[in-house]
CSV table of C-alpha atoms and ligand atoms in Angstrom, one decimal:
chain,number,residue,atom,x,y,z
U,1,MET,CA,0.0,0.2,0.0
U,2,ILE,CA,2.8,2.4,0.8
U,3,GLU,CA,6.4,2.0,-0.5
U,4,ALA,CA,8.9,4.7,0.4
U,5,ARG,CA,12.6,4.6,-0.5
U,6,ASN,CA,15.4,7.0,0.5
U,7,LEU,CA,12.9,9.6,1.1
U,8,THR,CA,14.1,13.1,1.9
U,9,LEU,CA,12.4,16.3,2.7
U,10,SER,CA,14.0,19.5,3.1
U,11,LEU,CA,12.2,22.9,3.4
U,12,GLY,CA,12.9,26.6,3.4
U,13,ARG,CA,15.5,28.6,1.6
U,14,PRO,CA,19.2,28.7,2.6
U,15,PRO,CA,20.3,29.4,5.3
U,16,ALA,CA,17.2,28.7,6.9
U,17,ARG,CA,17.0,25.3,5.0
U,18,VAL,CA,15.9,22.3,7.3
U,19,ASP,CA,16.5,18.8,6.4
U,20,ILE,CA,13.4,17.2,8.0
U,21,LEU,CA,13.2,13.7,6.4
U,22,ARG,CA,16.8,12.3,6.0
U,23,GLY,CA,16.7,9.1,3.9
U,24,LEU,CA,14.0,6.9,5.0
U,25,ASP,CA,12.6,3.5,3.9
U,26,LEU,CA,9.3,2.2,4.8
U,27,ALA,CA,6.8,-0.3,3.4
U,28,VAL,CA,3.4,-0.7,4.6
U,29,SER,CA,1.0,-3.5,3.5
U,30,ALA,CA,-2.6,-3.1,2.9
U,31,GLY,CA,-4.7,-3.8,6.1
U,32,GLU,CA,-1.9,-2.9,8.6
U,33,SER,CA,-2.1,-0.6,11.5
U,34,VAL,CA,0.9,1.4,12.1
U,35,ALA,CA,1.6,3.7,15.0
U,36,LEU,CA,4.3,6.4,14.5
U,37,LEU,CA,6.3,7.6,17.6
U,38,GLY,CA,8.9,10.1,18.0
U,39,PRO,CA,9.9,13.2,19.9
U,40,SER,CA,8.3,16.7,19.0
U,41,GLY,CA,10.2,17.9,15.8
U,42,SER,CA,11.4,14.5,14.8
U,43,GLY,CA,9.3,14.8,11.5
U,44,LYS,CA,6.4,12.7,12.1
U,45,SER,CA,3.8,15.1,10.6
U,46,SER,CA,6.1,16.0,7.7
U,47,LEU,CA,6.4,12.2,6.8
U,48,MET,CA,2.6,11.7,6.9
U,49,ALA,CA,2.4,14.9,4.7
U,50,VAL,CA,4.6,13.2,2.3
U,51,LEU,CA,3.0,9.5,2.5
U,52,SER,CA,-0.4,10.9,2.1
U,53,GLY,CA,0.3,13.1,-1.0
U,54,LEU,CA,-0.1,16.6,0.9
U,55,GLU,CA,3.6,17.3,0.2
U,56,ARG,CA,6.1,16.5,-2.3
U,57,PRO,CA,9.3,14.9,-1.2
U,58,SER,CA,12.6,16.4,-2.1
U,59,GLY,CA,14.1,13.1,-3.0
U,60,GLY,CA,13.6,9.4,-3.2
U,61,SER,CA,10.5,7.3,-4.3
U,62,ILE,CA,7.2,7.0,-2.8
U,63,HIS,CA,4.4,4.7,-4.2
U,64,VAL,CA,1.1,4.8,-2.7
U,65,ALA,CA,-1.7,2.3,-3.8
U,66,GLY,CA,0.4,1.7,-6.9
U,67,LEU,CA,0.7,5.3,-7.9
U,68,ASP,CA,4.0,7.2,-8.1
U,69,PHE,CA,3.4,10.2,-5.9
U,70,ALA,CA,6.8,11.6,-6.6
U,71,ALA,CA,6.1,11.9,-10.3
U,72,MET,CA,2.6,13.8,-9.8
U,73,ASP,CA,2.0,17.5,-9.5
U,74,GLU,CA,-0.1,18.8,-6.9
U,75,ASP,CA,-3.4,18.6,-9.0
U,76,ALA,CA,-2.8,15.1,-9.7
U,77,LEU,CA,-2.0,14.5,-6.0
U,78,ALA,CA,-5.5,16.1,-5.1
U,79,VAL,CA,-7.2,13.8,-7.4
U,80,ALA,CA,-5.2,10.7,-6.4
U,81,ARG,CA,-6.2,11.2,-2.6
U,82,ARG,CA,-10.0,11.8,-3.3
U,83,GLY,CA,-12.0,9.0,-1.8
U,84,ARG,CA,-8.9,7.0,-1.3
U,85,ILE,CA,-7.0,8.3,1.3
U,86,GLY,CA,-8.5,10.0,4.4
U,87,ILE,CA,-6.3,12.5,6.5
U,88,VAL,CA,-6.9,13.8,9.9
U,89,LEU,CA,-4.5,16.7,10.5
U,90,GLN,CA,-2.9,18.0,13.7
U,91,ALA,CA,-4.6,21.2,13.1
U,92,PHE,CA,-8.1,20.1,11.7
U,93,HIS,CA,-8.6,22.4,8.9
U,94,LEU,CA,-12.3,22.6,9.0
U,95,LEU,CA,-13.9,25.2,6.8
U,96,PRO,CA,-15.0,28.0,8.9
U,97,THR,CA,-18.0,29.0,6.8
U,98,MET,CA,-19.5,25.5,6.7
U,99,THR,CA,-21.5,23.9,9.4
U,100,ALA,CA,-20.2,20.4,10.7
U,101,LEU,CA,-22.5,18.7,8.2
U,102,GLU,CA,-21.3,20.6,5.2
U,103,ASN,CA,-17.6,20.0,6.1
U,104,VAL,CA,-18.3,16.2,6.0
U,105,ALA,CA,-20.8,16.2,3.1
U,106,VAL,CA,-19.1,18.5,0.6
U,107,PRO,CA,-16.0,16.4,0.2
U,108,LEU,CA,-18.3,13.5,-0.3
U,109,GLU,CA,-20.1,15.2,-2.9
U,110,LEU,CA,-17.0,16.1,-4.8
U,111,ALA,CA,-16.1,12.4,-4.7
U,112,GLY,CA,-19.3,11.7,-6.5
U,113,GLU,CA,-21.2,10.2,-3.5
U,114,PRO,CA,-25.0,10.6,-4.3
U,115,ASP,CA,-26.2,10.4,-0.8
U,116,ALA,CA,-23.6,12.7,0.7
U,117,PHE,CA,-25.8,14.4,3.2
U,118,ALA,CA,-27.4,11.2,4.6
U,119,ARG,CA,-23.8,9.7,4.8
U,120,ALA,CA,-22.4,12.7,6.4
U,121,GLU,CA,-25.3,12.6,9.2
U,122,ALA,CA,-24.5,9.2,9.7
U,123,GLU,CA,-20.7,9.5,10.3
U,124,LEU,CA,-21.3,12.6,12.6
U,125,ALA,CA,-23.5,10.3,14.6
U,126,SER,CA,-21.0,7.7,14.7
U,127,VAL,CA,-18.3,10.0,16.5
U,128,GLY,CA,-21.1,11.3,18.9
U,129,LEU,CA,-21.9,14.7,17.3
U,130,GLY,CA,-25.5,13.9,15.9
U,131,HIS,CA,-26.8,16.7,17.9
U,132,ARG,CA,-24.2,19.3,16.4
U,133,THR,CA,-24.4,18.8,12.8
U,134,GLY,CA,-25.7,22.6,12.2
U,135,HIS,CA,-23.0,24.1,14.2
U,136,TYR,CA,-20.1,26.0,12.7
U,137,PRO,CA,-16.5,25.1,13.7
U,138,ALA,CA,-16.1,28.2,16.0
U,139,GLN,CA,-19.3,27.1,17.9
U,140,LEU,CA,-17.6,23.8,18.6
U,141,SER,CA,-15.1,22.8,21.2
U,142,GLY,CA,-11.8,21.5,20.1
U,143,GLY,CA,-12.7,18.2,20.9
U,144,GLU,CA,-15.8,18.3,18.9
U,145,GLN,CA,-13.9,19.9,15.9
U,146,GLN,CA,-11.6,16.9,16.2
U,147,ARG,CA,-14.5,14.5,15.7
U,148,VAL,CA,-15.8,16.4,12.8
U,149,ALA,CA,-12.4,16.0,11.1
U,150,ILE,CA,-12.5,12.3,11.9
U,151,ALA,CA,-15.9,12.0,10.6
U,152,ARG,CA,-14.9,14.0,7.4
U,153,ALA,CA,-11.8,11.6,6.8
U,154,LEU,CA,-13.7,8.2,7.5
U,155,ALA,CA,-17.0,9.4,5.5
U,156,PRO,CA,-15.6,8.4,2.0
U,157,ARG,CA,-14.5,5.0,3.4
U,158,PRO,CA,-10.8,5.5,2.4
U,159,ALA,CA,-8.5,2.3,1.8
U,160,LEU,CA,-5.8,4.3,3.7
U,161,LEU,CA,-6.4,6.5,6.8
U,162,PHE,CA,-3.6,9.1,8.2
U,163,ALA,CA,-4.3,10.5,11.7
U,164,ASP,CA,-2.0,12.9,13.3
U,165,GLU,CA,-2.8,12.7,17.1
U,166,PRO,CA,-6.5,12.1,16.7
U,167,THR,CA,-7.2,11.8,20.3
U,168,GLY,CA,-4.8,14.6,21.4
U,169,ASN,CA,-7.7,17.0,22.0
U,170,LEU,CA,-10.2,14.5,23.6
U,171,ASP,CA,-11.1,13.4,27.2
U,172,HIS,CA,-9.9,9.8,27.7
U,173,ALA,CA,-13.4,8.2,27.3
U,174,THR,CA,-14.1,10.1,24.1
U,175,GLY,CA,-10.5,9.3,22.9
U,176,VAL,CA,-11.0,5.6,23.6
U,177,ALA,CA,-14.5,5.7,21.7
U,178,ILE,CA,-12.7,7.3,18.8
U,179,MET,CA,-9.9,4.9,18.5
U,180,ASP,CA,-12.6,2.0,18.8
U,181,LEU,CA,-14.3,3.4,16.0
U,182,LEU,CA,-10.9,3.8,13.9
U,183,PHE,CA,-10.0,0.2,14.8
U,184,SER,CA,-13.4,-1.3,13.9
U,185,ARG,CA,-13.2,0.4,10.4
U,186,HIS,CA,-9.6,-1.1,10.2
U,187,ARG,CA,-10.9,-4.5,11.0
U,188,GLU,CA,-14.5,-4.6,9.1
U,189,ALA,CA,-13.5,-2.7,5.9
U,190,GLY,CA,-9.7,-3.6,6.0
U,191,THR,CA,-8.7,0.0,6.1
U,192,THR,CA,-5.0,0.7,6.5
U,193,LEU,CA,-4.4,2.8,9.5
U,194,PHE,CA,-1.4,5.1,9.9
U,195,VAL,CA,-1.7,7.0,13.2
U,196,ILE,CA,0.9,9.5,14.8
U,197,THR,CA,0.4,9.4,18.7
U,198,HIS,CA,2.2,10.1,22.0
U,199,ASP,CA,-0.2,7.7,23.6
U,200,PRO,CA,1.5,4.4,24.5
U,201,SER,CA,-1.9,2.5,25.0
U,202,LEU,CA,-2.8,3.7,21.5
U,203,ALA,CA,0.3,2.6,19.9
U,204,ALA,CA,-0.2,-0.9,21.9
U,205,ARG,CA,-3.3,-1.4,19.7
U,206,CYS,CA,-1.4,-1.1,16.3
U,207,GLY,CA,0.0,-4.2,14.6
U,208,ARG,CA,3.3,-2.1,14.1
U,209,VAL,CA,5.2,0.7,15.9
U,210,VAL,CA,7.6,2.7,14.0
U,211,SER,CA,9.8,5.2,15.8
U,212,LEU,CA,11.3,8.4,14.2
U,213,GLU,CA,14.4,10.4,15.4
U,214,ASP,CA,15.7,13.3,13.7
U,215,GLY,CA,14.1,12.6,10.5
U,216,ARG,CA,15.2,8.8,10.5
U,217,ILE,CA,13.4,5.5,11.4
U,218,VAL,CA,15.4,4.5,14.6
U,219,SER,CA,12.9,1.2,15.2
U,220,ASP,CA,10.3,-0.6,13.6
U,221,ARG,CA,8.6,-3.4,15.6
U,222,ARG,CA,5.6,-5.5,15.0
U,223,GLY,CA,3.5,-6.6,18.0
U,224,ALA,CA,-0.3,-7.1,18.6
M,301,ATP,N1,7.5,24.6,6.4
M,301,ATP,C1,8.6,24.3,7.0
M,301,ATP,N2,9.8,24.9,6.9
M,301,ATP,C2,10.8,24.7,7.7
M,301,ATP,N3,10.8,23.7,8.5
M,301,ATP,C3,9.8,23.3,8.7
M,301,ATP,C4,8.5,23.5,8.0
M,301,ATP,N4,7.8,22.5,8.6
M,301,ATP,C5,8.3,21.9,9.6
M,301,ATP,N5,9.6,22.0,9.9
M,301,ATP,C6,10.4,21.7,10.8
M,301,ATP,O1,10.6,20.2,10.7
M,301,ATP,C7,10.8,19.5,11.8
M,301,ATP,C8,9.9,18.4,11.8
M,301,ATP,O2,8.5,19.1,12.1
M,301,ATP,P1,7.2,18.0,12.1
M,301,ATP,O3,6.0,18.8,12.2
M,301,ATP,O4,7.3,17.0,11.2
M,301,ATP,O5,7.6,17.2,13.6
M,301,ATP,P2,6.6,16.3,14.4
M,301,ATP,O6,7.5,15.1,14.8
M,301,ATP,O7,5.1,16.0,13.9
M,301,ATP,O8,6.6,17.1,15.8
M,301,ATP,P3,5.2,17.4,16.8
M,301,ATP,O9,5.2,16.0,17.7
M,301,ATP,O10,5.6,18.5,17.5
M,301,ATP,O11,4.2,17.5,16.0
M,301,ATP,C9,10.7,20.5,12.9
M,301,ATP,O12,12.1,20.9,13.3
M,301,ATP,C10,10.0,21.6,12.1
M,301,ATP,O13,10.5,22.9,12.9
M,302,MG,MG1,3.5,16.8,14.4
């Protein structure tokens, strides 16, 4: 599902140029669940951006679902992601002028889903926000916005779901409920999960734990 070789990412212009990913190899099979750990600044979010097609690498090769991401321009990457790759970012990036329901439904419509609004309602209910569908992001708490972002990412039933600290803004019980939802999709639909987390109990639920330090993979363990 994911095949990265000697992946590098450097951002900014000299003298402020930063080497963020420093030659990284990673292969993830369809249906795996992978936790990505590492200190703040180690490059976790950057790696997720490259693997999910949000950012183009500076060097190396990256294939996702058989597509050569390094050879694609931004427009082609956007088309490649649609319906196939779900992404929950560390900052949720909800559209402020749209209600929770519209934030989930509009991308579904763009992906050609005929029952977009009904599906969006159901996804919001599944993250416990059935009573907040008409609210705008500014009227929602951080944890509620987080859950809208998760519903939006899950709604198109992507084959591959990336989530950057999906439970970071949630209380313990809500966090566990959201992880149960992600893992039930993983089990039932075979969704490949790639989750950045600082939470050891969440990492322990993943079949594989990859640790990053200073832009390099320092350990890659299979467990549960
Ligand atoms: N656009 C950019 N230009 C220059 N440097 C950047 C840019 N984006 C990120 N960085 C740097 O790249 C490094 C890795 O950042 P990244 O966000 O991937 O870390 P992270 O492991 O996700 O950290 P955290 O746990 O704090 O979210 C950091 O040192 C950061 O300052
Ligand atoms: Mg990060």
